[in-house]
Short mmCIF file of C-alpha atoms and ligand atoms in Angstrom, two decimals:
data_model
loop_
_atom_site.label_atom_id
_atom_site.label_comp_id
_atom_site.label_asym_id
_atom_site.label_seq_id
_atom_site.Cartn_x
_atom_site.Cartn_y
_atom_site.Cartn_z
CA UNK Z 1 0.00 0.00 0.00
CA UNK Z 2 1.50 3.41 -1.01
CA UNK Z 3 1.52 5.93 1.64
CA UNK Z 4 -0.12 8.80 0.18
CA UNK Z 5 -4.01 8.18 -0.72
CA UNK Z 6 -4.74 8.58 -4.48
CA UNK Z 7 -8.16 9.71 -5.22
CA UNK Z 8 -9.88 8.29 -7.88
CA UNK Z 9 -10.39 10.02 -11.48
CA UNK Z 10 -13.20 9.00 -13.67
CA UNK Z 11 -12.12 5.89 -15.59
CA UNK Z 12 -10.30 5.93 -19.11
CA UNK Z 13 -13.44 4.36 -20.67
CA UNK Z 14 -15.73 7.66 -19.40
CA UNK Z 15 -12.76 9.85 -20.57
CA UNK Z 16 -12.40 8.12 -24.19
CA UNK Z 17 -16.61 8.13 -24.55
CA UNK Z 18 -16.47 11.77 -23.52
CA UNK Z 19 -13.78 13.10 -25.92
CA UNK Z 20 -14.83 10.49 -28.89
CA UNK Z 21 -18.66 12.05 -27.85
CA UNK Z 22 -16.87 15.72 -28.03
CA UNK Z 23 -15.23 15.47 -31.02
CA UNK Z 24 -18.28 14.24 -33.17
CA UNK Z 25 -20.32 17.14 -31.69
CA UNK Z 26 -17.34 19.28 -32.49
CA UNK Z 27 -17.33 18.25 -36.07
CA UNK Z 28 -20.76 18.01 -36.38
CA UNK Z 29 -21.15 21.33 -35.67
CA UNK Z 30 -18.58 22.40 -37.98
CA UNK Z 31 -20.00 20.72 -40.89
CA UNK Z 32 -23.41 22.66 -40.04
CA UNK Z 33 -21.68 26.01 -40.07
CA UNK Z 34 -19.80 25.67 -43.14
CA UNK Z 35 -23.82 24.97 -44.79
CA UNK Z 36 -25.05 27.54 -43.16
CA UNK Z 37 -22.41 29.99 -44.79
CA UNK Z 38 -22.95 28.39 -48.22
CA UNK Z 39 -26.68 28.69 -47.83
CA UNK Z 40 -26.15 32.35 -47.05
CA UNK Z 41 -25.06 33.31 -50.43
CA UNK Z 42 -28.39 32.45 -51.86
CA UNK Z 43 -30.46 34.31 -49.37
CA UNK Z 44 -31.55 37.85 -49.26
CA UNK Z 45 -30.72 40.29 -46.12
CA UNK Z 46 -34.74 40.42 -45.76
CA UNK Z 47 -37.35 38.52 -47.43
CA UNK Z 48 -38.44 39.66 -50.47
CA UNK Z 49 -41.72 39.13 -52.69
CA UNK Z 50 -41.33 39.80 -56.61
CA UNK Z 51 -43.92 40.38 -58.41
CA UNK Z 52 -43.58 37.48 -61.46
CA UNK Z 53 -44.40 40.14 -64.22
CA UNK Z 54 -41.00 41.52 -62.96
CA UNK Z 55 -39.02 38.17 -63.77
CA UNK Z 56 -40.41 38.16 -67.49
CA UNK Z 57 -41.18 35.05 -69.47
CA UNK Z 58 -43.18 32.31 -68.90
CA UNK Z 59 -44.01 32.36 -65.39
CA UNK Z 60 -46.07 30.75 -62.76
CA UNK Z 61 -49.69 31.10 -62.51
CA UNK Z 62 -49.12 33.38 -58.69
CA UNK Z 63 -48.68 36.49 -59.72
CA UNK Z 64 -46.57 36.72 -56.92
CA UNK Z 65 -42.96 34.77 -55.75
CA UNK Z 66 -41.79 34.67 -51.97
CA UNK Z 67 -37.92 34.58 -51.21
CA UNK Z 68 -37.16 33.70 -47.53
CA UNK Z 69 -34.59 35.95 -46.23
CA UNK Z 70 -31.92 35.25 -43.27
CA UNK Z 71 -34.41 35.34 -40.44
CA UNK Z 72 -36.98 32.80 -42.12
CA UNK Z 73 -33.86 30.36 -43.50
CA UNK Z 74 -32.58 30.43 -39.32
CA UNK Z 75 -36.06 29.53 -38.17
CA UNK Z 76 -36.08 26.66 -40.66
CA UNK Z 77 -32.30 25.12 -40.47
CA UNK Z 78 -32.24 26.27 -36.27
CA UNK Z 79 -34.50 23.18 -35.07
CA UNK Z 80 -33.27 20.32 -37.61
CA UNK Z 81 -29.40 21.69 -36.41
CA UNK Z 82 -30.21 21.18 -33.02
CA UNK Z 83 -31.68 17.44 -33.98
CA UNK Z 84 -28.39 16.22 -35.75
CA UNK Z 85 -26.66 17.75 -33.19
CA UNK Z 86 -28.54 15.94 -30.62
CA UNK Z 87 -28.40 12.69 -32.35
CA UNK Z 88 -24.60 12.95 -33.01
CA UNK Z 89 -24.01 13.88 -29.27
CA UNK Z 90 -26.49 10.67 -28.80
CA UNK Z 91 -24.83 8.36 -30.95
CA UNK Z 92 -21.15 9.78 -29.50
CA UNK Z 93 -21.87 8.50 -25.76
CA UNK Z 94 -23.21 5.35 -27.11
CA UNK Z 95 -21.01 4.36 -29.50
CA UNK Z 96 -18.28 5.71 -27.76
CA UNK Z 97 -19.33 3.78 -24.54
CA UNK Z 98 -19.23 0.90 -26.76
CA UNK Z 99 -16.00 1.27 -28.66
CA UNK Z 100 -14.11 2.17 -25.45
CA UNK Z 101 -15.38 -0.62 -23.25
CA UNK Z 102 -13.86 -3.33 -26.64
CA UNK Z 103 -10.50 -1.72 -26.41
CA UNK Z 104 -9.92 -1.33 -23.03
CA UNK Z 105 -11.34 -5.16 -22.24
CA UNK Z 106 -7.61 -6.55 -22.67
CA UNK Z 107 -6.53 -4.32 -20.13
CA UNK Z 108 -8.89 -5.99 -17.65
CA UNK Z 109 -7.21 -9.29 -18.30
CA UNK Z 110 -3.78 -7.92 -17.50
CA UNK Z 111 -4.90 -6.35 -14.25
CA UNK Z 112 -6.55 -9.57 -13.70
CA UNK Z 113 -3.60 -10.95 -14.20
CA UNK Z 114 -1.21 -8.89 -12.39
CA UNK Z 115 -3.56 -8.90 -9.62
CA UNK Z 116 -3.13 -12.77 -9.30
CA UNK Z 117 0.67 -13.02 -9.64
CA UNK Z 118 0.70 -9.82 -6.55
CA UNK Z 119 -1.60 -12.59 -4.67
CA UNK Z 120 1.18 -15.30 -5.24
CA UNK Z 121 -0.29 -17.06 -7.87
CA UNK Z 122 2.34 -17.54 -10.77
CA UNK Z 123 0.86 -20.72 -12.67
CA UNK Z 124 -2.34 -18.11 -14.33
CA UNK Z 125 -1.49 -16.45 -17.74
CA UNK Z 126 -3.25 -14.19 -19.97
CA UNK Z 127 -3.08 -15.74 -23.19
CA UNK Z 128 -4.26 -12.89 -25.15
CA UNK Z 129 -6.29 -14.11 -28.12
CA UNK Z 130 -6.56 -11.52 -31.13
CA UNK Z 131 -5.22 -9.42 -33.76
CA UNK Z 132 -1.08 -8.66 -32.72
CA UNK Z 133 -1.32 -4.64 -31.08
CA UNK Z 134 0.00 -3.09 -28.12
CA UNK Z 135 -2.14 -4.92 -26.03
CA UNK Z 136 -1.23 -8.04 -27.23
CA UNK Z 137 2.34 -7.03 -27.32
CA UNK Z 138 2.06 -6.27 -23.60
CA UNK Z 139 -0.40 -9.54 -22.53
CA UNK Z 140 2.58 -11.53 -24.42
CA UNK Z 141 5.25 -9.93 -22.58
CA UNK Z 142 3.76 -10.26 -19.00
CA UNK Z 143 3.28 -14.08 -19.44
CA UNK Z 144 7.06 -14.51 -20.26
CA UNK Z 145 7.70 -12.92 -17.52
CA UNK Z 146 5.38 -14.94 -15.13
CA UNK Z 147 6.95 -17.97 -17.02
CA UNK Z 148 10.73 -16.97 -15.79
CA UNK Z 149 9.29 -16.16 -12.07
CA UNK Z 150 7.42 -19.15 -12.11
CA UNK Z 151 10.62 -21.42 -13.20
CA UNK Z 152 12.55 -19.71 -11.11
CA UNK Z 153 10.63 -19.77 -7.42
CA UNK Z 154 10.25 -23.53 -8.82
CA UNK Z 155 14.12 -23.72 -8.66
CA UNK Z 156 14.47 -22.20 -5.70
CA UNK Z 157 12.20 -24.58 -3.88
CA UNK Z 158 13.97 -27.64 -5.59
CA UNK Z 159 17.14 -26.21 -4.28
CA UNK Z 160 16.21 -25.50 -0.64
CA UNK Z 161 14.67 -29.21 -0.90
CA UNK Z 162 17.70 -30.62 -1.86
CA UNK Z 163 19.68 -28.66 0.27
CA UNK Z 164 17.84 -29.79 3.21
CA UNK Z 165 18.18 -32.89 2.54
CA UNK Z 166 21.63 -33.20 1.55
CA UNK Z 167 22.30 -31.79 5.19
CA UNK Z 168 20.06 -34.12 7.30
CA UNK Z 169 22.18 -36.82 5.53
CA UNK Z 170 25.31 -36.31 8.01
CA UNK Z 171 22.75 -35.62 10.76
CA UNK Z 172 21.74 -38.77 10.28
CA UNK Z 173 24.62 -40.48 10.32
CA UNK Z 174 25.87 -38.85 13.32
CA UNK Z 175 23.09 -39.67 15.07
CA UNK Z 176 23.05 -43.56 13.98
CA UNK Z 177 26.65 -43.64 15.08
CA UNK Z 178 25.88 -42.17 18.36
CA UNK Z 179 22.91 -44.25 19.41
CA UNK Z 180 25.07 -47.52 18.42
CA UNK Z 181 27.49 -45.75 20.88
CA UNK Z 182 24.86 -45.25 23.43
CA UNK Z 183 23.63 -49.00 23.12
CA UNK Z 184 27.29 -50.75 23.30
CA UNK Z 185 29.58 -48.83 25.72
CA UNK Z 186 32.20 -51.17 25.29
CA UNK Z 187 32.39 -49.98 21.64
CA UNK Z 188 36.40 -48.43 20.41
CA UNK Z 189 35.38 -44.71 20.79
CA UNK Z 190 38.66 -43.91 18.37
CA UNK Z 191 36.77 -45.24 16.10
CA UNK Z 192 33.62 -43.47 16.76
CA UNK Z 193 35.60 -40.32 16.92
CA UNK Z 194 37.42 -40.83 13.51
CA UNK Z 195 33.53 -40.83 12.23
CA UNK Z 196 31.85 -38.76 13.91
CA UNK Z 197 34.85 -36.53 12.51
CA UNK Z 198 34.35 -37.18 8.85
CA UNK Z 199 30.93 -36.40 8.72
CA UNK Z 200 31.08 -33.41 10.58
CA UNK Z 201 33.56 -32.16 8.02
CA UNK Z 202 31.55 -33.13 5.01
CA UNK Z 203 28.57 -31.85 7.02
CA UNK Z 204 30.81 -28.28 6.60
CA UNK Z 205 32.16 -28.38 3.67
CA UNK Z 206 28.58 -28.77 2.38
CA UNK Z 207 27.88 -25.60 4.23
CA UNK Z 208 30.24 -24.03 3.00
CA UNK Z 209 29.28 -24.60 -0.79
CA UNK Z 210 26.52 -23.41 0.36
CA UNK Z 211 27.69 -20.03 1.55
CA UNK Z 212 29.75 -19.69 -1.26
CA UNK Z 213 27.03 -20.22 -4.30
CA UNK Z 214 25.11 -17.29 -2.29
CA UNK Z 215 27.96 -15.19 -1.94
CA UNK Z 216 28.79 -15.90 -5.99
CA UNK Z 217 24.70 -15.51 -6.30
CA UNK Z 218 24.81 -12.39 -4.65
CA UNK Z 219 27.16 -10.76 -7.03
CA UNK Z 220 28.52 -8.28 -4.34
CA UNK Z 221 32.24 -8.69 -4.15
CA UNK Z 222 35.01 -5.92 -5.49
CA UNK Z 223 36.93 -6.72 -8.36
CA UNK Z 224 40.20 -6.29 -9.95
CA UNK Z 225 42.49 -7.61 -12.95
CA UNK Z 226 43.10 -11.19 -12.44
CA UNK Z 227 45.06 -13.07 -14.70
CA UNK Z 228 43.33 -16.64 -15.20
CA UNK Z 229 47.21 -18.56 -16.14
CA UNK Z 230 47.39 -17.72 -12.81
CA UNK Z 231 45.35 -18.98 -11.25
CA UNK Z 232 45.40 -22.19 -13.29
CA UNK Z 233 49.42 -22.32 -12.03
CA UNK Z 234 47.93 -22.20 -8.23
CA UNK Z 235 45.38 -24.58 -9.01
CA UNK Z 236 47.44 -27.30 -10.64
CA UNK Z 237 49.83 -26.97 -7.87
CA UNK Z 238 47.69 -26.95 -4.92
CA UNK Z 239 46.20 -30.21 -6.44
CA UNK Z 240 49.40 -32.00 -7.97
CA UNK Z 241 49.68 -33.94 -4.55
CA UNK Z 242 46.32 -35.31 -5.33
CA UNK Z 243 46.74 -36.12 -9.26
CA UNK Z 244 49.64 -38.09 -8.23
CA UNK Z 245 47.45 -40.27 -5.50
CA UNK Z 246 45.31 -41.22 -8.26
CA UNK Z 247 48.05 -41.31 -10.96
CA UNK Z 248 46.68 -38.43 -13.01
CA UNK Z 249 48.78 -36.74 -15.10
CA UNK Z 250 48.28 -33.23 -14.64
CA UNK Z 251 49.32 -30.64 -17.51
CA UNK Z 252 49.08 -26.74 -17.12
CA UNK Z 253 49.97 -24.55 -20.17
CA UNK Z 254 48.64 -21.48 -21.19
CA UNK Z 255 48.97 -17.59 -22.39
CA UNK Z 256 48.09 -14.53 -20.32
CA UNK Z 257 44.31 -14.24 -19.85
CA UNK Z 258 43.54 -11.52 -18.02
CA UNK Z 259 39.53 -10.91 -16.50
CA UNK Z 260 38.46 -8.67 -14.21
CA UNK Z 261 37.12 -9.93 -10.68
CA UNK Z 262 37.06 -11.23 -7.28
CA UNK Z 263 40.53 -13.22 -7.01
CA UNK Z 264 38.98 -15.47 -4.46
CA UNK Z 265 36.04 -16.41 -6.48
CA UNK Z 266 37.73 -17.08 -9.50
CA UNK Z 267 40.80 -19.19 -8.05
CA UNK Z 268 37.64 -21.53 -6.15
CA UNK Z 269 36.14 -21.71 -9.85
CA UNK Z 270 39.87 -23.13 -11.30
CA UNK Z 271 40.59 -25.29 -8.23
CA UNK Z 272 36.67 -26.78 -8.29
CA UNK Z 273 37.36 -27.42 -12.59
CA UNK Z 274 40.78 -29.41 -11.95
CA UNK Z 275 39.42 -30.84 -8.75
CA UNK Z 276 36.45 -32.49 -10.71
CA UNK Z 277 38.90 -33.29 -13.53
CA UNK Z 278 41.23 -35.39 -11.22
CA UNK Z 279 38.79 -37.15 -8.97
CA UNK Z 280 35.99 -37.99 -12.19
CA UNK Z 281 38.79 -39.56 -14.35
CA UNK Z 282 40.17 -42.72 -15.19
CA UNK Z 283 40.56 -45.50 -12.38
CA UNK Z 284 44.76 -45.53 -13.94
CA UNK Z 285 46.58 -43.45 -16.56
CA UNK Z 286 44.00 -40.77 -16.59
CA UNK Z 287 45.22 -37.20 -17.72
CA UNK Z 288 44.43 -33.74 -17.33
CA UNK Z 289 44.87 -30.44 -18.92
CA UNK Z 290 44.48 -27.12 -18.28
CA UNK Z 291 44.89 -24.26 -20.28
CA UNK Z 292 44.06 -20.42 -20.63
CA UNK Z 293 43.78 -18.45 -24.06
CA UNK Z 294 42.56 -14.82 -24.46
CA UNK Z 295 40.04 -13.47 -27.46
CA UNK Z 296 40.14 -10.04 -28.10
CA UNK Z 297 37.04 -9.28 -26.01
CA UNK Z 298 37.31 -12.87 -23.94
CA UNK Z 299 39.80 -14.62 -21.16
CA UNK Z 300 38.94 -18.11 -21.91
CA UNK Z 301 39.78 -21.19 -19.53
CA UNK Z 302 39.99 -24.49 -20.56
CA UNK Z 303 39.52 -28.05 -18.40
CA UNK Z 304 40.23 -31.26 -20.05
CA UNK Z 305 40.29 -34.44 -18.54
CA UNK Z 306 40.02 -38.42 -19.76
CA UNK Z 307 37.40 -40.45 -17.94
CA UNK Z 308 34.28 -42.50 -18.71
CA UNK Z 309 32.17 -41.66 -21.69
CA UNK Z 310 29.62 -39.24 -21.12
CA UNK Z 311 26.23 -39.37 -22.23
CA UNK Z 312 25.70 -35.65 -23.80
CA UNK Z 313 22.32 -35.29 -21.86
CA UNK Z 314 23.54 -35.91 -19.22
CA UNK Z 315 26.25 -33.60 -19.32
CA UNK Z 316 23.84 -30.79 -20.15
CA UNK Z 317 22.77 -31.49 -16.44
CA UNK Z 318 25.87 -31.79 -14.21
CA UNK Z 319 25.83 -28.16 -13.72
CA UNK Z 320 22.96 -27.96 -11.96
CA UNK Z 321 23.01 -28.18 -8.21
CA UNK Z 322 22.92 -31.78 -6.30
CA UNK Z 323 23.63 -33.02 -9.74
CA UNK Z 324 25.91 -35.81 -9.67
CA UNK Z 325 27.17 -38.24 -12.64
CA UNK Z 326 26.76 -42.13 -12.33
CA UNK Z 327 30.53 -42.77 -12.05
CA UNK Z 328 32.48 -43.70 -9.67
CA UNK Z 329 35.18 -41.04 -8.40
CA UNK Z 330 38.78 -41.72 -8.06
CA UNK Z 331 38.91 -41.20 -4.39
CA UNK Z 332 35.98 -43.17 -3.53
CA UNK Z 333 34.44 -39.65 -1.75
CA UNK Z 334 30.89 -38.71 -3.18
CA UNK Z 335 31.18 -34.91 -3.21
CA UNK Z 336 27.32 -32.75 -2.90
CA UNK Z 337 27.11 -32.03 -6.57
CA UNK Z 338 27.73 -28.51 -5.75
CA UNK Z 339 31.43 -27.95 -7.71
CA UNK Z 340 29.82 -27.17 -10.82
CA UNK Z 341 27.04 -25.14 -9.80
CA UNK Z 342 29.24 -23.21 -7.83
CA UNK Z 343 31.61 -22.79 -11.36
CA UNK Z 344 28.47 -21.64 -12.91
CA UNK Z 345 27.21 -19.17 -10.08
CA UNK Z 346 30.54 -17.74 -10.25
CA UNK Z 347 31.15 -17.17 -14.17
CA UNK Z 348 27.89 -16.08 -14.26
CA UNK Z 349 28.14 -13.50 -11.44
CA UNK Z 350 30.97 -12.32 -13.58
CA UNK Z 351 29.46 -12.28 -16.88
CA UNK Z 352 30.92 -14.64 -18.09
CA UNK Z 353 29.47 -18.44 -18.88
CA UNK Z 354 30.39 -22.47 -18.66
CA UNK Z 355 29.48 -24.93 -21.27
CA UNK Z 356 30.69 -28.72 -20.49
CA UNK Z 357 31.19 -31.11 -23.47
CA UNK Z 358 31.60 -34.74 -24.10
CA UNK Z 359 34.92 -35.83 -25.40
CA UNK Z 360 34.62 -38.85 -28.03
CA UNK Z 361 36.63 -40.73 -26.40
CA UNK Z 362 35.48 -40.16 -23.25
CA UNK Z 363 36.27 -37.41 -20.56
CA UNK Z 364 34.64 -33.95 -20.82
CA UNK Z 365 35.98 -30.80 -21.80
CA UNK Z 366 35.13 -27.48 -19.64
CA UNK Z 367 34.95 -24.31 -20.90
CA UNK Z 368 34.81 -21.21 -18.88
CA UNK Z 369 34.83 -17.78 -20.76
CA UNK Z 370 35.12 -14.51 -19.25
CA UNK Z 371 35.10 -10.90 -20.84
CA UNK Z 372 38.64 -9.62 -20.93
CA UNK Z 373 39.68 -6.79 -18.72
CA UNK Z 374 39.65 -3.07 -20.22
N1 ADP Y 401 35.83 -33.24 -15.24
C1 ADP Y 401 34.81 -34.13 -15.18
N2 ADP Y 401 34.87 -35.30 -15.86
C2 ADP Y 401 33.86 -36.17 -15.79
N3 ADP Y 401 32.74 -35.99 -15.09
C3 ADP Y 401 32.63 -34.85 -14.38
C4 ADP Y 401 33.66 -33.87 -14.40
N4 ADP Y 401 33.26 -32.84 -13.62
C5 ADP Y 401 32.06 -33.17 -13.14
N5 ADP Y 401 31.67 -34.38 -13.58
C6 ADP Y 401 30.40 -35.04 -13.28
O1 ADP Y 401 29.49 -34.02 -12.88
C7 ADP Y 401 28.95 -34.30 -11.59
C8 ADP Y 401 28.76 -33.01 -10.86
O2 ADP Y 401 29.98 -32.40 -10.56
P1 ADP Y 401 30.07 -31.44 -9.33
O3 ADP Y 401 28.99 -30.44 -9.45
O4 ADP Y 401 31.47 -30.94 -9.19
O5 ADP Y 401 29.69 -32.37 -8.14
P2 ADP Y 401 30.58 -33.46 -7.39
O6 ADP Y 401 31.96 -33.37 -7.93
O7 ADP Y 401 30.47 -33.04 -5.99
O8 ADP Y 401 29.91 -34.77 -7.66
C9 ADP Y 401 29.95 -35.22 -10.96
O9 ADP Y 401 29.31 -36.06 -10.03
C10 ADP Y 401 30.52 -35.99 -12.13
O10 ADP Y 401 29.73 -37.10 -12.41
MG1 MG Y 402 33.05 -31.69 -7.87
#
């Protein structure tokens, strides 16, 4: 509710009948004067009689002929005036009633509409029928927009859903493990502990995926020149220990790709790219490559990786959060499904984009592209 009061003006339909109404009258009346002023040239100042003798010729058998002057021609055209002017003012506030009630009627739907989607409801459209105007123009744009609010408070619930539940799972766990605890006393506690400890830190990790696809979400982080084959260099290395566990062969190469953004971000985008390309590769000999080009308006960073094949629909998927492939990972460790969503959230909150793609021969290839700085 707005704070000032508004008060109510007569309705666009009354305003369009009255000026349609007007203007008829308005050229009604016109048209009326402009015979009046061409009857005047054939009428005398006064009224005259003429004698017919006077006129010559053949004439009529009355000796005498009548012409009306002004004052007799005004009392004649005065009245029937006043009817058409009547009628037209008549047929105005009818027709004009009529015509302005059909062309406003679409803008009843759309305030229908609207007034739904206010109450919460974002499943009713207007679906417009009729010829293509502004109406229709503005009918067609209003659904598309209830269409992308509607998909997108239905991916917000599916998220919070899954989010939920992916976070009960350690709760549940925990609380398994301590009720066996509780029942069997005599039970190695080191062991417990060594649990209990794992889950807790997947249980936090999770969380802090979490945090971070908000934070990337949220878009409100400063930004500076960041050179990508940097971060790539930082990535690699932070995760060579772990390529070499699995007996990945990890590759970095690349020229200077410079984007402008939040360091922090963007290094969490590289690591989560090589991360996923090391852990969802082959069980032995599986390689990996990383590499950074620039465009002349792009910074482009490029994941590569061996693995299983990849079914392209599925791959159009794995971005999406709690998403996770039917492999099996190197480490054994299921991670949430958030890595990529997170890369996505981030290049996106950056203006920039990810597209994943099947490699023949099995393996997927990640692309993350990022407008160049200046
Ligand atoms: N580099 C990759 N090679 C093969 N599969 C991948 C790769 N990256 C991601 N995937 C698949 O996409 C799924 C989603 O990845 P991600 O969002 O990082 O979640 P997570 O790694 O936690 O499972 C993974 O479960 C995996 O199946
Ligand atoms: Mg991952």
């Amino acid at each position: 509710m707005s704070a000032t009061t508004r008060r109510r003006g007569p309705s666009v339909r009354l305003r369009l009948t009255l000026s349609y109404a007007g203007f008829l009258l308005l050229a009604g009346a016109l048209l009326l004067a402009v015979v009046w002023l061409f009857l005047l040239r054939y009428v005398p100042d006064q009224a005259v009689t003429v004698a017919t003798d006077d006129l010559g010729g053949p004439g009529p058998r009355s000796p005498y002929l009548f012409i009306p002057g002004r004052s007799d021609l005004w009392e004649a055209f005065a009245p029937k005036a006043a009817l058409v002017l009547g009628f037209l003012l008549v047929c105005g506030l009818g027709g004009g009633w009529l015509l302005a009630g059909r062309m406003l009627a679409p803008l009843g739907q759309i305030t229908e509409a609207t007034r739904r989607a206010a109450g919460g409801s974002l499943t009713h459209r207007i679906r417009l029928r009729g010829r293509d105007d502004e109406f229709r123009e503005l009918a067609d744009a209003f659904d598309g927009m209830l269409a992308r609010l509607d998909a997108h408070v239905a991916e917000q619930q599916r998220f919070a859903a899954n989010a939920s539940h992916e976070l009960r799972t350690p709760l549940t766990i925990t609380q398994t493990l301590l009720e066996l605890a509780r029942k069997d006393p005599t039970r190695d506690t080191g062991r417990l502990v060594e649990s209990l400890y794992a889950v807790n830190t997947r249980a936090i990790d999770l969380i802090e995926a979490l945090l971070l696809l908000s934070r990337a979400d949220r878009r409100s982080f400063a930004r500076e020149d960041v050179d990508l084959s940097l971060l790539a260099e930082e990535a690699t290395e932070t995760l060579l220990p772990l390529a070499e566990a699995g007996g990945v062969v990890l590759e970095a190469s690349g020229d200077l790709a410079v984007t402008t953004g939040e360091p922090a971000l963007l290094l969490q985008l590289t690591t989560n790219l090589v991360h996923n390309a090391i852990v969802h590769n082959l069980p032995a000999g599986g390689r990996v490559r990383v590499s950074t080009h620039r465009e002349p308006a792009a910074a482009l960073l490029h994941v590569e990786n061996t693995g299983a094949l990849l079914d392209p629909e599925l791959v159009a998927t794995l971005a999406e959060p709690f998403q996770r492939g039917a492999g099996r990972t190197q480490d054994g460790h299921a991670g949430a499904g958030l890595g990529l969503a997170i890369v996505r959230s981030i290049a996106e909150a950056h203006d920039g984009s990810l597209s994943l793609a099947a490699r023949s021969g099995g393996g997927l290839r990640v692309t993350v592209r990022l407008p160049a700085a200046g």
